[in-house]
Structures are given as C-alpha cells and as structure tokens.
Amino acid sequence: MTSSLKPLYAGKSGFFYLINIVMLSYTELKPGRVIIVDGQPYEILDYSFSKMQRQKGVVQSKMRNLINGKILSKSIHSNENFEEAEIKKVEVKYLYNHRGEYWFSELKDPSKRFSLTEEVVSEAGKFLKNNSEVSAIIFQDKVINIKPPIKVDLKVKSAPPSDKGDTATGGKKPVILETDAKVNVPLFVNTGDVIRVNTDSGEYVERVEKAH
C-alpha cells in the first residue's frame, strides 16, 4: 500500500488543497475493498489465483460497480495498482416514491430532504419500505446508491392460491410484496403474510408472521 498527496483546485475560492490518495497493489486487493476503475467505484466481490496465473502474477477478479450495479470480470496483473475509493455511508430515512423519484430525509433533521432517480436507486428500490432507515452511499460528495438492510420484512400484497396437496411438494410460486417487488416463495405463503427477504439476492428467507 502506498499513499501520495494529490492537489485539487477548490473552484471559485481559488485555493488548492491536498488529499491523501491510497494506492493498492494487486496483493492487497480482497473482497469488500472498493477501488476506482475508469473513474468509478467498484466493490471487489471475488478475487482468486489459479495455479498457472499465480506463476504469471495474474489474478481473476469479479467486482460490482457501486453506481450502476453492473458486474465486471477483470484480470489483474502484478504491475497494476489501484486507487482505493473513499466511500462514506450515512444513515437516512426513506420516505416515499413519486413518479420515479425516491425521497429521503436526514435522520436528525427530517426537514432536510433529497430525492434520487430510479436509475440511481436501481434494484434497491424494490425493497424500500416507507419510513424505513437505509444507508446512503456517498462517493466524491455525491449520493451514488442506496443500501437497504441485508434483510427486510415485507407483507405479501398478492399471492396465488395453493391447493393443500401442493404445499407438501416443496414447490415455489411468485408473489407481489407491499413494495411491488416480485419474489418466489414456498407454496404455503399466502396474501397478508409477512416474509423476510434478502435484499442482496432478492430471495425469500423465511415467513415471520402469518396472516390473521
């Protein structure tokens, strides 16, 4: 790991200031770290050597773009260094969605609100429940993404009926949740049940409450 000072121009103020840039070698990369590739932040998901690649100083990596969610597979060579991205997480409250705009507020000051487009919120929007706390992901002083809790409890708004005999087969059926997300669930889940969903995978975890 190396670091250097990078001068940045402060716009109309006319001042220059310095920020510390941390550079990571390919041996320092590991899942969970966030690096800058082509000017955008990527979170490393997987990082592994093969026997032949180890001799050549090459590793295979898989990483997720934190702005658009796209997955990138990339070969990394021993002579490459990457700038570590400075990512901040701030807890905010999700308020509501109106015409493709998602509105949030600061936790300590609800009067301070901001909105994000559907493109920025992306897949996370399917699991955002009104008045719930979520994490705002900030890169270069800009909110680039929203991260809901890894598991959320949501009510089933609509579920197709299942025959009693079907529930014993272990099959699945699609249901619509209160956020309008579609999830495949076991056949015993009914309208009005509350289920727990993994927001990373979008998959059903368990039923936490049965409809009365």
Coordinates of N, CA and C in Angstrom, one line a residue:
M1 N 0.8 -1.2 0.0 CA 0.0 0.0 0.0 C 0.9 1.2 0.0
T2 N 0.6 2.2 -0.9 CA 1.3 3.4 -0.9 C 0.4 4.6 -0.9
S3 N 0.8 5.7 -0.5 CA 0.0 6.9 -0.5 C 0.7 8.1 -1.0
S4 N -0.1 9.0 -1.6 CA 0.5 10.3 -2.1 C -0.5 11.4 -1.9
L5 N 0.0 12.6 -2.0 CA -0.8 13.8 -1.9 C -1.2 14.3 -3.2
K6 N -2.5 14.5 -3.5 CA -2.9 14.9 -4.8 C -3.6 16.3 -4.6
P7 N -3.1 17.3 -5.4 CA -3.7 18.7 -5.3 C -5.0 18.8 -6.0
L8 N -5.9 19.4 -5.4 CA -7.2 19.6 -6.0 C -7.5 21.1 -6.0
Y9 N -8.1 21.7 -7.1 CA -8.4 23.1 -7.2 C -9.8 23.3 -6.6
A10 N -10.0 24.3 -5.7 CA -11.2 24.5 -4.9 C -12.1 25.5 -5.6
G11 N -12.1 25.5 -6.9 CA -13.1 26.3 -7.7 C -13.0 27.8 -7.5
K12 N -14.1 28.5 -7.2 CA -14.1 29.9 -7.2 C -13.3 30.5 -6.0
S13 N -13.1 29.7 -5.0 CA -12.3 30.2 -3.9 C -10.8 30.4 -4.3
G14 N -10.4 29.8 -5.3 CA -9.0 30.0 -5.8 C -8.0 29.2 -5.0
F15 N -8.4 28.4 -4.0 CA -7.4 27.7 -3.2 C -7.1 26.3 -3.7
F16 N -5.9 25.9 -3.5 CA -5.6 24.5 -3.7 C -5.6 23.8 -2.4
Y17 N -6.0 22.5 -2.3 CA -5.8 21.7 -1.1 C -5.4 20.3 -1.5
L18 N -4.9 19.6 -0.5 CA -4.3 18.3 -0.8 C -5.1 17.2 -0.1
I19 N -5.3 16.1 -0.9 CA -6.0 14.9 -0.3 C -5.0 13.7 -0.4
N20 N -5.1 12.8 0.6 CA -4.3 11.7 0.6 C -4.8 10.5 -0.3
I21 N -4.1 10.1 -1.3 CA -4.5 9.1 -2.2 C -3.8 7.8 -1.8
V22 N -4.6 6.8 -1.5 CA -4.1 5.4 -1.1 C -4.1 4.5 -2.4
M23 N -2.9 4.0 -2.7 CA -2.8 3.1 -3.8 C -2.6 1.7 -3.3
L24 N -3.3 0.7 -3.9 CA -3.3 -0.7 -3.5 C -2.6 -1.5 -4.6
S25 N -1.7 -2.4 -4.2 CA -1.1 -3.3 -5.2 C -2.1 -4.5 -5.3
Y26 N -1.8 -5.3 -6.3 CA -2.8 -6.4 -6.6 C -2.8 -7.4 -5.4
T27 N -1.7 -7.5 -4.6 CA -1.7 -8.5 -3.5 C -2.6 -7.9 -2.3
E28 N -2.9 -6.6 -2.3 CA -3.7 -6.0 -1.2 C -5.2 -6.0 -1.5
L29 N -5.5 -6.4 -2.7 CA -7.0 -6.4 -3.0 C -7.6 -7.6 -2.4
K30 N -8.8 -7.5 -1.9 CA -9.6 -8.6 -1.3 C -11.1 -8.2 -1.3
P31 N -11.9 -9.2 -1.2 CA -13.4 -9.0 -1.2 C -13.8 -7.9 -0.2
G32 N -14.6 -7.0 -0.6 CA -15.1 -6.0 0.3 C -14.4 -4.6 0.1
R33 N -13.2 -4.7 -0.4 CA -12.5 -3.4 -0.7 C -13.1 -2.7 -1.9
V34 N -13.0 -1.4 -1.9 CA -13.6 -0.6 -3.0 C -12.5 0.2 -3.7
I35 N -12.3 0.0 -5.0 CA -11.3 0.6 -5.7 C -11.9 1.4 -6.9
I36 N -11.1 2.3 -7.5 CA -11.5 3.1 -8.6 C -11.0 2.5 -9.9
V37 N -11.9 2.2 -10.8 CA -11.6 1.7 -12.1 C -12.3 2.6 -13.1
D38 N -11.5 3.1 -14.0 CA -12.0 4.0 -15.1 C -12.9 5.2 -14.4
G39 N -12.4 5.6 -13.3 CA -13.1 6.8 -12.6 C -14.3 6.5 -11.8
Q40 N -14.7 5.2 -11.7 CA -15.9 4.8 -11.0 C -15.5 3.8 -9.9
P41 N -16.3 3.8 -8.8 CA -16.0 2.9 -7.6 C -16.5 1.5 -7.9
Y42 N -15.7 0.5 -7.6 CA -16.1 -0.9 -7.7 C -15.8 -1.6 -6.4
E43 N -16.7 -2.4 -6.0 CA -16.5 -3.2 -4.8 C -16.1 -4.6 -5.2
I44 N -15.0 -5.1 -4.7 CA -14.5 -6.4 -5.1 C -15.3 -7.5 -4.4
L45 N -15.9 -8.4 -5.3 CA -16.7 -9.5 -4.8 C -15.9 -10.8 -4.7
D46 N -15.0 -11.0 -5.6 CA -14.3 -12.2 -5.6 C -12.9 -12.0 -6.2
Y47 N -11.9 -12.7 -5.7 CA -10.5 -12.4 -6.0 C -9.7 -13.7 -5.8
S48 N -9.2 -14.3 -6.9 CA -8.6 -15.6 -6.8 C -7.5 -15.8 -7.8
F49 N -6.5 -16.6 -7.4 CA -5.5 -17.1 -8.3 C -5.8 -18.5 -8.9
S50 N -5.3 -18.8 -10.1 CA -5.3 -20.2 -10.5 C -3.8 -20.5 -10.5
K51 N -3.5 -21.8 -10.6 CA -2.1 -22.2 -10.5 C -1.3 -21.6 -11.5
M52 N -1.7 -21.6 -12.8 CA -1.0 -21.0 -13.9 C -0.9 -19.5 -13.7
Q53 N -2.0 -18.9 -13.3 CA -2.0 -17.4 -13.2 C -1.0 -17.0 -12.1
R54 N -0.9 -17.8 -11.0 CA 0.0 -17.4 -9.9 C 1.4 -17.2 -10.4
Q55 N 1.8 -18.1 -11.3 CA 3.2 -18.1 -11.8 C 3.4 -16.8 -12.7
K56 N 2.3 -16.4 -13.3 CA 2.4 -15.2 -14.2 C 2.1 -13.9 -13.4
G57 N 1.7 -14.0 -12.2 CA 1.3 -12.8 -11.4 C 0.0 -12.2 -11.9
V58 N -1.0 -13.1 -12.2 CA -2.3 -12.6 -12.7 C -3.3 -13.2 -11.8
V59 N -4.3 -12.4 -11.4 CA -5.5 -12.9 -10.7 C -6.8 -12.6 -11.4
Q60 N -7.8 -13.4 -11.2 CA -9.1 -13.1 -11.7 C -9.9 -12.5 -10.6
S61 N -10.6 -11.4 -11.0 CA -11.4 -10.7 -10.0 C -12.8 -10.5 -10.6
K62 N -13.8 -10.4 -9.7 CA -15.2 -10.0 -10.0 C -15.5 -8.9 -9.1
M63 N -16.1 -7.8 -9.7 CA -16.4 -6.6 -8.9 C -17.7 -6.0 -9.4
R64 N -18.3 -5.3 -8.4 CA -19.6 -4.6 -8.7 C -19.4 -3.1 -8.7
N65 N -19.9 -2.5 -9.8 CA -19.9 -1.0 -9.9 C -21.0 -0.5 -8.9
L66 N -20.5 0.4 -8.0 CA -21.4 0.9 -7.0 C -22.4 1.9 -7.5
I67 N -22.2 2.4 -8.7 CA -23.1 3.4 -9.3 C -24.2 2.8 -10.1
N68 N -23.9 1.8 -10.9 CA -24.9 1.2 -11.8 C -25.2 -0.2 -11.5
G69 N -24.5 -0.8 -10.5 CA -24.7 -2.2 -10.1 C -24.2 -3.3 -11.0
K70 N -23.6 -2.9 -12.2 CA -23.1 -3.9 -13.1 C -21.9 -4.6 -12.6
I71 N -21.8 -5.9 -13.0 CA -20.7 -6.8 -12.5 C -19.6 -6.8 -13.6
L72 N -18.4 -6.6 -13.2 CA -17.2 -6.6 -14.1 C -16.3 -7.7 -13.7
S73 N -15.9 -8.6 -14.7 CA -14.9 -9.6 -14.5 C -13.6 -9.0 -15.1
K74 N -12.5 -9.0 -14.3 CA -11.3 -8.3 -14.7 C -10.1 -9.1 -14.3
S75 N -9.1 -9.3 -15.2 CA -7.8 -9.9 -14.9 C -6.9 -8.8 -14.4
I76 N -6.2 -9.0 -13.3 CA -5.4 -8.0 -12.7 C -3.9 -8.5 -12.7
H77 N -3.0 -7.7 -13.2 CA -1.6 -8.1 -13.3 C -0.8 -7.6 -12.1
S78 N 0.3 -8.2 -11.8 CA 1.2 -7.8 -10.7 C 1.7 -6.4 -10.7
N79 N 1.8 -5.8 -11.9 CA 2.3 -4.5 -12.1 C 1.3 -3.4 -12.0
E80 N 0.0 -3.8 -11.7 CA -1.1 -2.8 -11.6 C -1.3 -2.4 -10.2
N81 N -1.6 -1.1 -10.0 CA -2.0 -0.5 -8.7 C -3.3 0.2 -8.9
F82 N -4.1 0.2 -7.9 CA -5.4 0.8 -7.9 C -5.6 1.8 -6.8
E83 N -6.3 2.9 -7.1 CA -6.6 3.9 -6.1 C -7.8 3.3 -5.2
E84 N -7.6 3.4 -3.9 CA -8.7 3.0 -3.0 C -9.8 4.1 -3.0
A85 N -11.0 3.7 -3.2 CA -12.1 4.7 -3.3 C -12.5 5.1 -1.8
E86 N -12.7 6.3 -1.6 CA -13.2 6.8 -0.3 C -14.7 6.8 -0.4
I87 N -15.3 5.8 0.3 CA -16.7 5.7 0.3 C -17.3 6.0 1.7
K88 N -18.3 6.7 1.8 CA -18.9 7.0 3.1 C -20.3 6.5 3.1
K89 N -20.8 6.0 4.3 CA -22.2 5.6 4.4 C -22.9 6.5 5.5
V90 N -24.0 7.0 5.1 CA -24.8 7.8 6.0 C -26.2 7.2 6.2
E91 N -26.6 7.1 7.4 CA -28.0 6.6 7.6 C -29.0 7.6 7.3
V92 N -30.0 7.3 6.5 CA -31.1 8.3 6.2 C -32.4 7.5 6.3
K93 N -33.5 8.3 6.1 CA -34.8 7.7 6.2 C -35.5 7.7 4.8
Y94 N -35.9 6.6 4.3 CA -36.7 6.6 3.0 C -38.1 7.0 3.3
L95 N -38.6 8.0 2.5 CA -40.0 8.5 2.8 C -41.0 7.9 1.8
Y96 N -40.8 8.1 0.5 CA -41.8 7.6 -0.4 C -41.2 7.7 -1.8
N97 N -42.0 7.1 -2.8 CA -41.6 7.2 -4.2 C -42.8 7.8 -5.0
H98 N -42.4 8.8 -5.8 CA -43.5 9.5 -6.5 C -43.0 9.8 -8.0
R99 N -43.6 9.2 -8.9 CA -43.3 9.4 -10.3 C -41.8 9.1 -10.6
G100 N -41.3 8.0 -10.1 CA -39.9 7.7 -10.4 C -38.9 8.4 -9.6
E101 N -39.3 9.2 -8.6 CA -38.4 9.9 -7.7 C -38.5 9.3 -6.3
Y102 N -37.4 9.0 -5.8 CA -37.4 8.4 -4.4 C -36.9 9.5 -3.4
W103 N -37.7 9.7 -2.4 CA -37.5 10.8 -1.5 C -37.0 10.3 -0.2
F104 N -35.9 11.0 0.4 CA -35.3 10.6 1.6 C -35.1 11.9 2.5
S105 N -34.9 11.6 3.8 CA -34.6 12.8 4.7 C -33.5 12.4 5.6
E106 N -32.8 13.4 6.2 CA -31.8 13.1 7.2 C -32.5 12.6 8.5
L107 N -31.8 11.7 9.2 CA -32.5 11.2 10.4 C -32.6 12.2 11.5
K108 N -31.6 13.1 11.7 CA -31.7 14.1 12.7 C -32.5 15.3 12.4
D109 N -32.7 15.5 11.1 CA -33.4 16.7 10.7 C -34.3 16.3 9.5
P110 N -35.6 15.9 9.8 CA -36.5 15.4 8.8 C -36.8 16.5 7.7
S111 N -36.6 17.8 8.1 CA -36.9 18.8 7.1 C -35.9 18.9 6.0
K112 N -34.7 18.3 6.2 CA -33.7 18.2 5.1 C -33.9 17.0 4.3
R113 N -34.6 17.2 3.1 CA -34.9 16.1 2.2 C -34.1 16.2 0.9
F114 N -34.0 15.1 0.3 CA -33.4 15.0 -1.0 C -34.0 13.8 -1.8
S115 N -33.9 13.9 -3.1 CA -34.5 12.9 -4.0 C -33.5 12.2 -4.9
L116 N -33.7 11.0 -5.2 CA -32.8 10.3 -6.2 C -33.7 9.7 -7.3
T117 N -33.1 9.6 -8.4 CA -33.9 9.0 -9.6 C -33.9 7.5 -9.4
E118 N -34.8 6.9 -10.2 CA -35.0 5.5 -10.3 C -33.7 4.8 -10.7
E119 N -33.0 5.4 -11.6 CA -31.7 4.9 -12.1 C -30.7 4.8 -11.0
V120 N -30.6 5.7 -10.1 CA -29.6 5.7 -9.0 C -30.0 4.7 -8.0
V121 N -31.3 4.6 -7.6 CA -31.7 3.7 -6.6 C -31.7 2.3 -7.1
S122 N -32.0 2.1 -8.4 CA -31.8 0.8 -9.0 C -32.6 -0.3 -8.3
E123 N -32.0 -1.5 -8.2 CA -32.6 -2.7 -7.6 C -33.1 -2.5 -6.2
A124 N -32.4 -1.7 -5.5 CA -32.7 -1.4 -4.0 C -34.1 -0.9 -3.9
G125 N -34.6 -0.2 -4.9 CA -36.0 0.4 -4.8 C -37.1 -0.7 -4.6
K126 N -36.8 -1.9 -5.0 CA -37.8 -2.9 -4.9 C -38.1 -3.3 -3.4
F127 N -37.1 -3.0 -2.5 CA -37.3 -3.4 -1.1 C -37.3 -2.2 -0.2
L128 N -37.6 -1.0 -0.7 CA -37.6 0.1 0.2 C -39.0 0.3 0.8
K129 N -39.1 0.3 2.1 CA -40.4 0.4 2.8 C -40.5 1.8 3.3
N130 N -41.7 2.5 3.1 CA -41.9 3.8 3.6 C -41.5 4.0 5.1
N131 N -40.7 5.1 5.3 CA -40.3 5.5 6.7 C -39.4 4.5 7.3
S132 N -38.6 3.8 6.5 CA -37.6 2.9 7.0 C -36.2 3.5 6.9
E133 N -35.3 3.0 7.7 CA -33.9 3.5 7.7 C -33.1 2.7 6.7
V134 N -32.3 3.4 5.9 CA -31.4 2.8 4.9 C -30.1 3.6 4.9
S135 N -29.1 3.0 4.2 CA -27.8 3.7 4.1 C -27.6 4.4 2.7
A136 N -27.2 5.6 2.8 CA -26.9 6.3 1.5 C -25.4 6.2 1.3
I137 N -25.0 5.7 0.1 CA -23.6 5.5 -0.3 C -23.1 6.8 -1.0
I138 N -22.0 7.4 -0.4 CA -21.6 8.6 -0.9 C -20.1 8.5 -1.5
F139 N -20.0 9.0 -2.7 CA -18.7 9.0 -3.3 C -18.4 10.3 -3.9
Q140 N -17.3 10.9 -3.6 CA -17.0 12.3 -4.1 C -18.1 13.3 -3.8
D141 N -18.6 13.2 -2.5 CA -19.6 14.2 -2.0 C -21.0 14.0 -2.8
K142 N -21.2 12.9 -3.4 CA -22.5 12.7 -4.1 C -23.0 11.3 -3.7
V143 N -24.4 11.3 -3.5 CA -25.0 10.0 -3.2 C -25.1 9.2 -4.5
I144 N -24.5 8.0 -4.5 CA -24.4 7.3 -5.7 C -25.3 6.0 -5.7
N145 N -25.8 5.7 -4.5 CA -26.6 4.5 -4.3 C -27.2 4.4 -3.0
I146 N -28.2 3.6 -2.8 CA -28.9 3.3 -1.6 C -28.8 1.9 -1.2
K147 N -28.5 1.6 0.0 CA -28.3 0.2 0.5 C -29.3 0.0 1.6
P148 N -30.3 -0.8 1.4 CA -31.3 -1.2 2.4 C -30.6 -2.2 3.3
P149 N -31.2 -2.5 4.5 CA -30.7 -3.6 5.4 C -30.6 -4.9 4.6
I150 N -29.7 -5.8 5.0 CA -29.5 -7.0 4.2 C -30.7 -7.9 4.3
K151 N -31.5 -7.8 5.3 CA -32.8 -8.5 5.4 C -33.9 -7.5 5.8
V152 N -35.0 -7.6 5.1 CA -36.2 -6.8 5.4 C -37.4 -7.6 5.5
D153 N -38.4 -7.2 6.4 CA -39.6 -7.9 6.5 C -40.7 -7.1 5.7
L154 N -41.4 -7.8 4.8 CA -42.4 -7.2 4.0 C -43.6 -8.0 3.9
K155 N -44.8 -7.3 3.8 CA -46.1 -8.0 3.7 C -46.4 -8.4 2.3
V156 N -46.9 -9.6 2.1 CA -47.3 -10.1 0.8 C -48.6 -9.5 0.4
K157 N -48.6 -8.7 -0.6 CA -49.8 -8.0 -1.1 C -50.7 -8.9 -1.9
S158 N -50.1 -9.8 -2.7 CA -50.9 -10.7 -3.6 C -50.2 -12.0 -3.8
A159 N -50.9 -13.1 -3.5 CA -50.3 -14.4 -3.7 C -51.3 -15.3 -4.4
P160 N -51.0 -16.1 -5.4 CA -51.9 -17.0 -6.0 C -52.2 -18.1 -4.9
P161 N -53.5 -18.6 -5.0 CA -53.8 -19.7 -4.0 C -53.1 -21.0 -4.3
S162 N -52.9 -21.8 -3.3 CA -52.3 -23.1 -3.5 C -53.2 -24.2 -2.9
D163 N -53.3 -25.3 -3.6 CA -54.0 -26.5 -3.1 C -53.3 -27.1 -1.9
K164 N -54.0 -27.7 -1.0 CA -53.4 -28.2 0.2 C -52.3 -29.3 -0.2
G165 N -52.6 -30.1 -1.2 CA -51.7 -31.1 -1.6 C -50.4 -30.5 -2.2
D166 N -50.5 -29.3 -2.8 CA -49.3 -28.7 -3.4 C -48.2 -28.3 -2.4
T167 N -48.7 -27.9 -1.2 CA -47.8 -27.3 -0.2 C -46.8 -28.4 0.3
A168 N -47.1 -29.6 0.2 CA -46.2 -30.7 0.7 C -45.1 -31.0 -0.4
T169 N -45.2 -30.5 -1.6 CA -44.2 -30.9 -2.6 C -43.0 -30.0 -2.6
G170 N -43.0 -28.9 -1.8 CA -41.8 -28.1 -1.8 C -41.6 -27.2 -3.0
G171 N -42.7 -26.9 -3.7 CA -42.6 -26.0 -4.9 C -42.5 -24.6 -4.5
K172 N -42.5 -23.7 -5.5 CA -42.4 -22.3 -5.3 C -43.5 -21.6 -6.2
K173 N -43.8 -20.4 -5.8 CA -44.8 -19.6 -6.6 C -44.4 -18.1 -6.4
P174 N -44.7 -17.3 -7.4 CA -44.4 -15.8 -7.4 C -45.4 -15.1 -6.6
V175 N -45.0 -14.2 -5.7 CA -45.9 -13.3 -5.0 C -45.5 -11.8 -5.2
I176 N -46.4 -10.9 -4.9 CA -46.1 -9.5 -5.0 C -46.1 -8.9 -3.6
L177 N -45.1 -8.2 -3.2 CA -44.9 -7.7 -1.9 C -45.5 -6.2 -1.8
E178 N -45.6 -5.7 -0.6 CA -46.1 -4.4 -0.4 C -45.4 -3.3 -1.2
T179 N -44.1 -3.5 -1.5 CA -43.3 -2.6 -2.3 C -43.4 -2.8 -3.8
D180 N -44.3 -3.8 -4.2 CA -44.5 -4.2 -5.6 C -43.3 -5.0 -6.1
A181 N -42.4 -5.5 -5.2 CA -41.4 -6.4 -5.7 C -42.0 -7.8 -5.9
K182 N -41.5 -8.5 -6.8 CA -41.9 -9.9 -7.1 C -40.9 -10.9 -6.5
V183 N -41.3 -11.8 -5.7 CA -40.4 -12.8 -5.1 C -41.0 -14.2 -5.2
N184 N -40.1 -15.2 -5.4 CA -40.6 -16.6 -5.4 C -40.5 -17.1 -4.0
V185 N -41.6 -17.7 -3.5 CA -41.8 -18.1 -2.1 C -42.3 -19.5 -2.1
P186 N -42.2 -20.2 -1.0 CA -42.8 -21.5 -0.8 C -44.3 -21.5 -1.0
L187 N -44.9 -22.6 -1.4 CA -46.4 -22.6 -1.7 C -47.3 -22.3 -0.5
F188 N -46.8 -22.5 0.7 CA -47.6 -22.2 1.9 C -47.8 -20.7 2.2
V189 N -47.0 -19.9 1.6 CA -47.1 -18.4 1.8 C -48.4 -17.9 1.2
N190 N -49.1 -17.0 1.9 CA -50.4 -16.5 1.4 C -50.5 -15.0 1.5
T191 N -51.4 -14.4 0.9 CA -51.7 -13.0 0.9 C -51.8 -12.5 2.4
G192 N -51.2 -11.5 2.8 CA -51.2 -11.0 4.2 C -50.1 -11.5 5.1
D193 N -49.4 -12.5 4.7 CA -48.3 -13.0 5.4 C -47.1 -12.0 5.4
V194 N -46.3 -12.0 6.4 CA -45.1 -11.1 6.4 C -43.9 -12.0 6.2
I195 N -43.1 -11.8 5.2 CA -41.9 -12.6 4.9 C -40.6 -11.8 5.0
R196 N -39.5 -12.5 5.3 CA -38.2 -11.9 5.3 C -37.5 -12.1 4.0
V197 N -36.9 -11.1 3.4 CA -36.3 -11.2 2.1 C -34.8 -10.7 2.2
N198 N -33.9 -11.4 1.6 CA -32.5 -11.0 1.4 C -32.5 -10.0 0.3
T199 N -32.1 -8.7 0.6 CA -32.1 -7.7 -0.4 C -31.0 -7.8 -1.3
D200 N -29.9 -8.5 -1.0 CA -28.8 -8.6 -1.9 C -29.2 -9.6 -3.0
S201 N -29.8 -10.7 -2.7 CA -30.1 -11.8 -3.6 C -31.5 -11.6 -4.1
G202 N -32.4 -10.9 -3.4 CA -33.8 -10.8 -3.8 C -34.6 -12.1 -3.5
E203 N -34.0 -12.9 -2.6 CA -34.6 -14.2 -2.4 C -35.4 -14.3 -1.0
Y204 N -36.4 -15.1 -1.0 CA -37.1 -15.4 0.2 C -36.2 -16.0 1.3
V205 N -36.4 -15.6 2.5 CA -35.6 -16.2 3.6 C -36.5 -17.1 4.5
E206 N -37.6 -16.5 5.0 CA -38.5 -17.2 5.9 C -39.8 -16.4 6.1
R207 N -40.8 -17.1 6.6 CA -42.1 -16.4 6.9 C -42.0 -16.0 8.4
V208 N -42.2 -14.7 8.7 CA -42.1 -14.2 10.1 C -43.4 -14.0 10.7
E209 N -44.4 -13.9 9.9 CA -45.8 -13.7 10.5 C -46.8 -14.2 9.6
K210 N -47.8 -14.9 10.1 CA -48.9 -15.5 9.3 C -50.0 -14.6 9.3
A211 N -50.7 -14.4 8.2 CA -51.9 -13.5 8.1 C -52.9 -14.0 9.1
H212 N -53.6 -13.0 9.7 CA -54.7 -13.4 10.7 C -56.0 -13.7 10.0

